[in-house]
């Protein structure tokens, strides 16, 4: 049971080149997470300590997990993911012990990157309404803070966390020496969507009429995960026609389906 709450990947297969529209975020992660693992002597000679914990925040499906996996790969580090919401909802009574196990495993498998997803489930502002399980959640969170504070390994274990709701986090968790570097991962703009579409259509056979620029224009407000879904759906529409190549029409239908748009091409009912 315990194995399921933690996902351990010795060598993640995501590279920075597979992540679109997050060049500045990648640069920041290289400096704060990758370099402390690969060139710790840089920090030693300058005489500063790298940030202990890096917090990624932003809407779902924008690439936070991809960033953590890609930096683990670049640094040849083991990637250890733990889901904050599973921790408190599926493993009631075990949260604090699991947090201890997580940090122990990270030290055993070092160099490693701990990635805690949905941190707000554990590190949410303390509730005063006596919600069931909140004492348990607090114990889990206290253990997490204790592990962060007691953390002396300078170089070879790095901690990243992700949340969709930074406003919901207990301010204690963002204090200096804890998750004190905050990186926003927002929805992609036009240029970002363009590179994400290019990444996900790299292996796709497309008709000449496919105008990705137009597709990018029509998909304002989508996340990287939505874009991946649009590309897959477009491929499915082509397969349904038994076509080996994806058409612009397939893309238009896929956009409507994923973005829940009304199909305006249909004639009005008589
Ligand atoms: P959540 O907050 O829901 O956990 P997340 O921000 O961690 O989301 P990911 O798991 O990294 O999102 O993204 C889900 C999938 O969407 C990825 O596996 C990838 O296929 C696609 N995706 C998301 N963002 C990007 C991006 N910036 N570039 C390329 N693909 C992306």
mmCIF file of N, CA and C in Angstrom, residues 183-270:
data_model
loop_
_atom_site.group_PDB
_atom_site.id
_atom_site.type_symbol
_atom_site.label_atom_id
_atom_site.label_comp_id
_atom_site.label_asym_id
_atom_site.label_seq_id
_atom_site.Cartn_x
_atom_site.Cartn_y
_atom_site.Cartn_z
ATOM 1 N N UNK A 183 8.213 29.901 -7.737
ATOM 2 C CA UNK A 183 8.226 30.063 -9.191
ATOM 3 C C UNK A 183 6.817 29.876 -9.735
ATOM 4 N N UNK A 184 6.328 30.907 -10.400
ATOM 5 C CA UNK A 184 4.978 30.823 -10.948
ATOM 6 C C UNK A 184 5.010 30.120 -12.312
ATOM 7 N N UNK A 185 4.129 29.166 -12.487
ATOM 8 C CA UNK A 185 4.004 28.458 -13.766
ATOM 9 C C UNK A 185 2.588 28.740 -14.280
ATOM 10 N N UNK A 186 2.492 29.734 -15.165
ATOM 11 C CA UNK A 186 1.136 30.138 -15.564
ATOM 12 C C UNK A 186 0.709 29.488 -16.882
ATOM 13 N N UNK A 187 -0.527 29.746 -17.276
ATOM 14 C CA UNK A 187 -1.014 29.242 -18.555
ATOM 15 C C UNK A 187 -0.157 29.832 -19.663
ATOM 16 N N UNK A 188 0.087 29.075 -20.732
ATOM 17 C CA UNK A 188 0.960 29.582 -21.794
ATOM 18 C C UNK A 188 0.307 30.708 -22.596
ATOM 19 N N UNK A 189 1.109 31.679 -23.009
ATOM 20 C CA UNK A 189 0.619 32.707 -23.931
ATOM 21 C C UNK A 189 0.711 32.143 -25.352
ATOM 22 N N UNK A 190 0.478 33.011 -26.345
ATOM 23 C CA UNK A 190 0.436 32.526 -27.719
ATOM 24 C C UNK A 190 1.744 31.830 -28.130
ATOM 25 N N UNK A 191 2.853 32.476 -27.789
ATOM 26 C CA UNK A 191 4.153 31.910 -28.149
ATOM 27 C C UNK A 191 4.369 30.566 -27.435
ATOM 28 N N UNK A 192 3.948 30.521 -26.179
ATOM 29 C CA UNK A 192 4.077 29.284 -25.409
ATOM 30 C C UNK A 192 3.228 28.170 -26.007
ATOM 31 N N UNK A 193 1.967 28.515 -26.361
ATOM 32 C CA UNK A 193 1.106 27.483 -26.961
ATOM 33 C C UNK A 193 1.699 26.990 -28.267
ATOM 34 N N UNK A 194 2.277 27.907 -29.026
ATOM 35 C CA UNK A 194 2.897 27.527 -30.282
ATOM 36 C C UNK A 194 3.993 26.473 -30.036
ATOM 37 N N UNK A 195 4.850 26.721 -29.052
ATOM 38 C CA UNK A 195 5.915 25.714 -28.870
ATOM 39 C C UNK A 195 5.354 24.418 -28.290
ATOM 40 N N UNK A 196 4.309 24.495 -27.474
ATOM 41 C CA UNK A 196 3.744 23.247 -26.928
ATOM 42 C C UNK A 196 3.069 22.430 -28.040
ATOM 43 N N UNK A 197 2.339 23.112 -28.950
ATOM 44 C CA UNK A 197 1.753 22.386 -30.088
ATOM 45 C C UNK A 197 2.844 21.744 -30.930
ATOM 46 N N UNK A 198 3.950 22.461 -31.134
ATOM 47 C CA UNK A 198 5.033 21.896 -31.941
ATOM 48 C C UNK A 198 5.627 20.659 -31.268
ATOM 49 N N UNK A 199 5.786 20.726 -29.955
ATOM 50 C CA UNK A 199 6.330 19.568 -29.231
ATOM 51 C C UNK A 199 5.408 18.359 -29.396
ATOM 52 N N UNK A 200 4.113 18.566 -29.211
ATOM 53 C CA UNK A 200 3.201 17.411 -29.205
ATOM 54 C C UNK A 200 2.824 16.926 -30.596
ATOM 55 N N UNK A 201 3.129 17.703 -31.648
ATOM 56 C CA UNK A 201 2.853 17.219 -33.007
ATOM 57 C C UNK A 201 4.144 16.774 -33.716
ATOM 58 N N UNK A 202 5.240 16.707 -32.928
ATOM 59 C CA UNK A 202 6.528 16.326 -33.529
ATOM 60 C C UNK A 202 6.454 15.063 -34.382
ATOM 61 N N UNK A 203 5.701 14.060 -33.880
ATOM 62 C CA UNK A 203 5.680 12.777 -34.596
ATOM 63 C C UNK A 203 4.406 12.608 -35.410
ATOM 64 N N UNK A 204 3.602 13.657 -35.516
ATOM 65 C CA UNK A 204 2.290 13.504 -36.146
ATOM 66 C C UNK A 204 2.367 13.740 -37.654
ATOM 67 N N UNK A 205 1.647 12.898 -38.417
ATOM 68 C CA UNK A 205 1.532 13.123 -39.859
ATOM 69 C C UNK A 205 0.334 14.040 -40.089
ATOM 70 N N UNK A 206 0.581 15.203 -40.695
ATOM 71 C CA UNK A 206 -0.492 16.181 -40.863
ATOM 72 C C UNK A 206 -0.670 16.567 -42.330
ATOM 73 N N UNK A 207 -1.924 16.830 -42.718
ATOM 74 C CA UNK A 207 -2.206 17.331 -44.068
ATOM 75 C C UNK A 207 -1.558 18.702 -44.243
ATOM 76 N N UNK A 208 -1.379 19.069 -45.504
ATOM 77 C CA UNK A 208 -0.772 20.374 -45.763
ATOM 78 C C UNK A 208 -1.650 21.543 -45.320
ATOM 79 N N UNK A 209 -2.961 21.286 -45.256
ATOM 80 C CA UNK A 209 -3.875 22.379 -44.888
ATOM 81 C C UNK A 209 -3.868 22.695 -43.386
ATOM 82 N N UNK A 210 -3.161 21.895 -42.607
ATOM 83 C CA UNK A 210 -3.163 22.166 -41.165
ATOM 84 C C UNK A 210 -2.365 23.441 -40.880
ATOM 85 N N UNK A 211 -3.058 24.406 -40.268
ATOM 86 C CA UNK A 211 -2.462 25.700 -39.975
ATOM 87 C C UNK A 211 -2.316 25.836 -38.460
ATOM 88 N N UNK A 212 -1.146 25.475 -37.966
ATOM 89 C CA UNK A 212 -0.960 25.472 -36.507
ATOM 90 C C UNK A 212 -1.084 26.875 -35.911
ATOM 91 N N UNK A 213 -0.717 27.877 -36.710
ATOM 92 C CA UNK A 213 -0.847 29.260 -36.238
ATOM 93 C C UNK A 213 -2.311 29.576 -35.879
ATOM 94 N N UNK A 214 -3.211 29.096 -36.752
ATOM 95 C CA UNK A 214 -4.636 29.285 -36.540
ATOM 96 C C UNK A 214 -5.095 28.498 -35.299
ATOM 97 N N UNK A 215 -4.587 27.265 -35.175
ATOM 98 C CA UNK A 215 -4.925 26.430 -34.019
ATOM 99 C C UNK A 215 -4.498 27.145 -32.729
ATOM 100 N N UNK A 216 -3.297 27.722 -32.772
ATOM 101 C CA UNK A 216 -2.784 28.438 -31.596
ATOM 102 C C UNK A 216 -3.707 29.613 -31.242
ATOM 103 N N UNK A 217 -4.161 30.337 -32.255
ATOM 104 C CA UNK A 217 -5.039 31.486 -32.026
ATOM 105 C C UNK A 217 -6.357 31.073 -31.392
ATOM 106 N N UNK A 218 -6.857 29.907 -31.801
ATOM 107 C CA UNK A 218 -8.172 29.451 -31.324
ATOM 108 C C UNK A 218 -8.144 28.827 -29.945
ATOM 109 N N UNK A 219 -6.967 28.673 -29.369
ATOM 110 C CA UNK A 219 -6.897 27.907 -28.127
ATOM 111 C C UNK A 219 -6.450 28.751 -26.937
ATOM 112 N N UNK A 220 -6.797 30.006 -26.953
ATOM 113 C CA UNK A 220 -6.443 30.866 -25.827
ATOM 114 C C UNK A 220 -7.070 30.320 -24.533
ATOM 115 N N UNK A 221 -6.289 30.325 -23.474
ATOM 116 C CA UNK A 221 -6.801 29.871 -22.185
ATOM 117 C C UNK A 221 -6.546 28.393 -21.906
ATOM 118 N N UNK A 222 -5.978 27.678 -22.877
ATOM 119 C CA UNK A 222 -5.710 26.253 -22.632
ATOM 120 C C UNK A 222 -4.358 26.071 -21.939
ATOM 121 N N UNK A 223 -4.250 24.943 -21.225
ATOM 122 C CA UNK A 223 -2.992 24.576 -20.568
ATOM 123 C C UNK A 223 -2.225 23.614 -21.463
ATOM 124 N N UNK A 224 -0.998 23.294 -21.076
ATOM 125 C CA UNK A 224 -0.217 22.295 -21.803
ATOM 126 C C UNK A 224 -0.940 20.950 -21.859
ATOM 127 N N UNK A 225 -1.587 20.594 -20.753
ATOM 128 C CA UNK A 225 -2.316 19.322 -20.720
ATOM 129 C C UNK A 225 -3.504 19.365 -21.696
ATOM 130 N N UNK A 226 -4.195 20.522 -21.776
ATOM 131 C CA UNK A 226 -5.295 20.663 -22.751
ATOM 132 C C UNK A 226 -4.755 20.521 -24.172
ATOM 133 N N UNK A 227 -3.605 21.118 -24.427
ATOM 134 C CA UNK A 227 -3.017 21.069 -25.774
ATOM 135 C C UNK A 227 -2.678 19.638 -26.147
ATOM 136 N N UNK A 228 -2.113 18.916 -25.193
ATOM 137 C CA UNK A 228 -1.821 17.510 -25.462
ATOM 138 C C UNK A 228 -3.123 16.769 -25.787
ATOM 139 N N UNK A 229 -4.184 17.058 -25.055
ATOM 140 C CA UNK A 229 -5.474 16.393 -25.293
ATOM 141 C C UNK A 229 -6.016 16.751 -26.675
ATOM 142 N N UNK A 230 -5.869 18.017 -27.092
ATOM 143 C CA UNK A 230 -6.353 18.438 -28.413
ATOM 144 C C UNK A 230 -5.616 17.670 -29.513
ATOM 145 N N UNK A 231 -4.305 17.557 -29.372
ATOM 146 C CA UNK A 231 -3.514 16.849 -30.388
ATOM 147 C C UNK A 231 -3.945 15.380 -30.458
ATOM 148 N N UNK A 232 -4.111 14.756 -29.291
ATOM 149 C CA UNK A 232 -4.532 13.347 -29.276
ATOM 150 C C UNK A 232 -5.916 13.180 -29.894
ATOM 151 N N UNK A 233 -6.852 14.073 -29.519
ATOM 152 C CA UNK A 233 -8.216 13.987 -30.070
ATOM 153 C C UNK A 233 -8.200 14.184 -31.579
ATOM 154 N N UNK A 234 -7.401 15.106 -32.070
ATOM 155 C CA UNK A 234 -7.317 15.328 -33.515
ATOM 156 C C UNK A 234 -6.853 14.042 -34.200
ATOM 157 N N UNK A 235 -5.887 13.392 -33.603
ATOM 158 C CA UNK A 235 -5.408 12.117 -34.139
ATOM 159 C C UNK A 235 -6.507 11.060 -34.134
ATOM 160 N N UNK A 236 -7.322 11.058 -33.076
ATOM 161 C CA UNK A 236 -8.419 10.088 -32.992
ATOM 162 C C UNK A 236 -9.468 10.337 -34.071
ATOM 163 N N UNK A 237 -9.739 11.611 -34.352
ATOM 164 C CA UNK A 237 -10.709 11.917 -35.419
ATOM 165 C C UNK A 237 -10.188 11.417 -36.769
ATOM 166 N N UNK A 238 -8.869 11.550 -36.988
ATOM 167 C CA UNK A 238 -8.281 11.056 -38.240
ATOM 168 C C UNK A 238 -8.407 9.536 -38.325
ATOM 169 N N UNK A 239 -8.122 8.872 -37.196
ATOM 170 C CA UNK A 239 -8.206 7.404 -37.173
ATOM 171 C C UNK A 239 -9.640 6.944 -37.434
ATOM 172 N N UNK A 240 -10.608 7.683 -36.891
ATOM 173 C CA UNK A 240 -12.007 7.335 -37.113
ATOM 174 C C UNK A 240 -12.348 7.349 -38.610
ATOM 175 N N UNK A 241 -11.702 8.278 -39.345
ATOM 176 C CA UNK A 241 -11.920 8.324 -40.799
ATOM 177 C C UNK A 241 -11.029 7.328 -41.536
ATOM 178 N N UNK A 242 -10.287 6.531 -40.785
ATOM 179 C CA UNK A 242 -9.296 5.620 -41.372
ATOM 180 C C UNK A 242 -8.279 6.376 -42.213
ATOM 181 N N UNK A 243 -7.963 7.595 -41.786
ATOM 182 C CA UNK A 243 -6.980 8.386 -42.515
ATOM 183 C C UNK A 243 -5.622 8.253 -41.829
ATOM 184 N N UNK A 244 -4.565 8.281 -42.597
ATOM 185 C CA UNK A 244 -3.230 8.164 -42.009
ATOM 186 C C UNK A 244 -2.674 9.530 -41.636
ATOM 187 N N UNK A 245 -3.431 10.586 -42.000
ATOM 188 C CA UNK A 245 -2.910 11.916 -41.789
ATOM 189 C C UNK A 245 -4.020 12.813 -41.190
ATOM 190 N N UNK A 246 -3.609 13.726 -40.328
ATOM 191 C CA UNK A 246 -4.568 14.553 -39.594
ATOM 192 C C UNK A 246 -4.868 15.828 -40.381
ATOM 193 N N UNK A 247 -6.144 16.186 -40.467
ATOM 194 C CA UNK A 247 -6.540 17.366 -41.240
ATOM 195 C C UNK A 247 -6.866 18.547 -40.323
ATOM 196 N N UNK A 248 -7.016 19.723 -40.925
ATOM 197 C CA UNK A 248 -7.400 20.913 -40.166
ATOM 198 C C UNK A 248 -8.779 20.704 -39.534
ATOM 199 N N UNK A 249 -9.662 20.047 -40.273
ATOM 200 C CA UNK A 249 -10.998 19.749 -39.756
ATOM 201 C C UNK A 249 -10.912 18.889 -38.477
ATOM 202 N N UNK A 250 -10.010 17.914 -38.480
ATOM 203 C CA UNK A 250 -9.813 17.094 -37.271
ATOM 204 C C UNK A 250 -9.388 17.976 -36.099
ATOM 205 N N UNK A 251 -8.496 18.916 -36.371
ATOM 206 C CA UNK A 251 -8.057 19.830 -35.311
ATOM 207 C C UNK A 251 -9.215 20.685 -34.811
ATOM 208 N N UNK A 252 -10.017 21.204 -35.750
ATOM 209 C CA UNK A 252 -11.139 22.044 -35.332
ATOM 210 C C UNK A 252 -12.111 21.279 -34.447
ATOM 211 N N UNK A 253 -12.399 20.035 -34.821
ATOM 212 C CA UNK A 253 -13.313 19.223 -34.006
ATOM 213 C C UNK A 253 -12.696 18.937 -32.635
ATOM 214 N N UNK A 254 -11.402 18.688 -32.628
ATOM 215 C CA UNK A 254 -10.724 18.389 -31.367
ATOM 216 C C UNK A 254 -10.737 19.609 -30.435
ATOM 217 N N UNK A 255 -10.542 20.788 -31.017
ATOM 218 C CA UNK A 255 -10.576 22.016 -30.207
ATOM 219 C C UNK A 255 -11.961 22.172 -29.589
ATOM 220 N N UNK A 256 -13.002 21.989 -30.411
ATOM 221 C CA UNK A 256 -14.373 22.098 -29.897
ATOM 222 C C UNK A 256 -14.611 21.108 -28.765
ATOM 223 N N UNK A 257 -14.146 19.898 -28.977
ATOM 224 C CA UNK A 257 -14.385 18.854 -27.978
ATOM 225 C C UNK A 257 -13.659 19.168 -26.666
ATOM 226 N N UNK A 258 -12.393 19.499 -26.758
ATOM 227 C CA UNK A 258 -11.620 19.711 -25.532
ATOM 228 C C UNK A 258 -11.996 21.034 -24.854
ATOM 229 N N UNK A 259 -12.268 22.056 -25.646
ATOM 230 C CA UNK A 259 -12.611 23.354 -25.052
ATOM 231 C C UNK A 259 -14.112 23.507 -24.832
ATOM 232 N N UNK A 260 -14.866 22.453 -25.080
ATOM 233 C CA UNK A 260 -16.329 22.452 -24.908
ATOM 234 C C UNK A 260 -17.003 23.603 -25.624
ATOM 235 N N UNK A 261 -16.536 23.844 -26.863
ATOM 236 C CA UNK A 261 -17.167 24.916 -27.639
ATOM 237 C C UNK A 261 -18.391 24.352 -28.357
ATOM 238 N N UNK A 262 -19.350 25.208 -28.670
ATOM 239 C CA UNK A 262 -20.473 24.798 -29.515
ATOM 240 C C UNK A 262 -19.937 24.587 -30.925
ATOM 241 N N UNK A 263 -20.435 23.580 -31.625
ATOM 242 C CA UNK A 263 -20.003 23.383 -33.008
ATOM 243 C C UNK A 263 -20.807 24.330 -33.897
ATOM 244 N N UNK A 264 -20.155 25.392 -34.293
ATOM 245 C CA UNK A 264 -20.869 26.440 -35.023
ATOM 246 C C UNK A 264 -21.053 26.092 -36.492
ATOM 247 N N UNK A 265 -20.349 25.019 -36.937
ATOM 248 C CA UNK A 265 -20.443 24.655 -38.354
ATOM 249 C C UNK A 265 -21.740 23.903 -38.665
ATOM 250 N N UNK A 266 -22.378 23.386 -37.607
ATOM 251 C CA UNK A 266 -23.611 22.639 -37.844
ATOM 252 C C UNK A 266 -24.765 23.568 -38.208
ATOM 253 N N UNK A 267 -25.587 23.187 -39.210
ATOM 254 C CA UNK A 267 -26.713 24.030 -39.566
ATOM 255 C C UNK A 267 -27.724 24.069 -38.423
ATOM 256 N N UNK A 268 -28.373 25.204 -38.211
ATOM 257 C CA UNK A 268 -29.357 25.276 -37.137
ATOM 258 C C UNK A 268 -30.513 24.306 -37.372
ATOM 259 N N UNK A 269 -31.066 23.763 -36.293
ATOM 260 C CA UNK A 269 -32.161 22.807 -36.419
ATOM 261 C C UNK A 269 -33.361 23.477 -37.118
ATOM 262 N N UNK A 270 -34.031 22.754 -38.009
ATOM 263 C CA UNK A 270 -35.159 23.354 -38.716
ATOM 264 C C UNK A 270 -36.339 23.686 -37.794
#
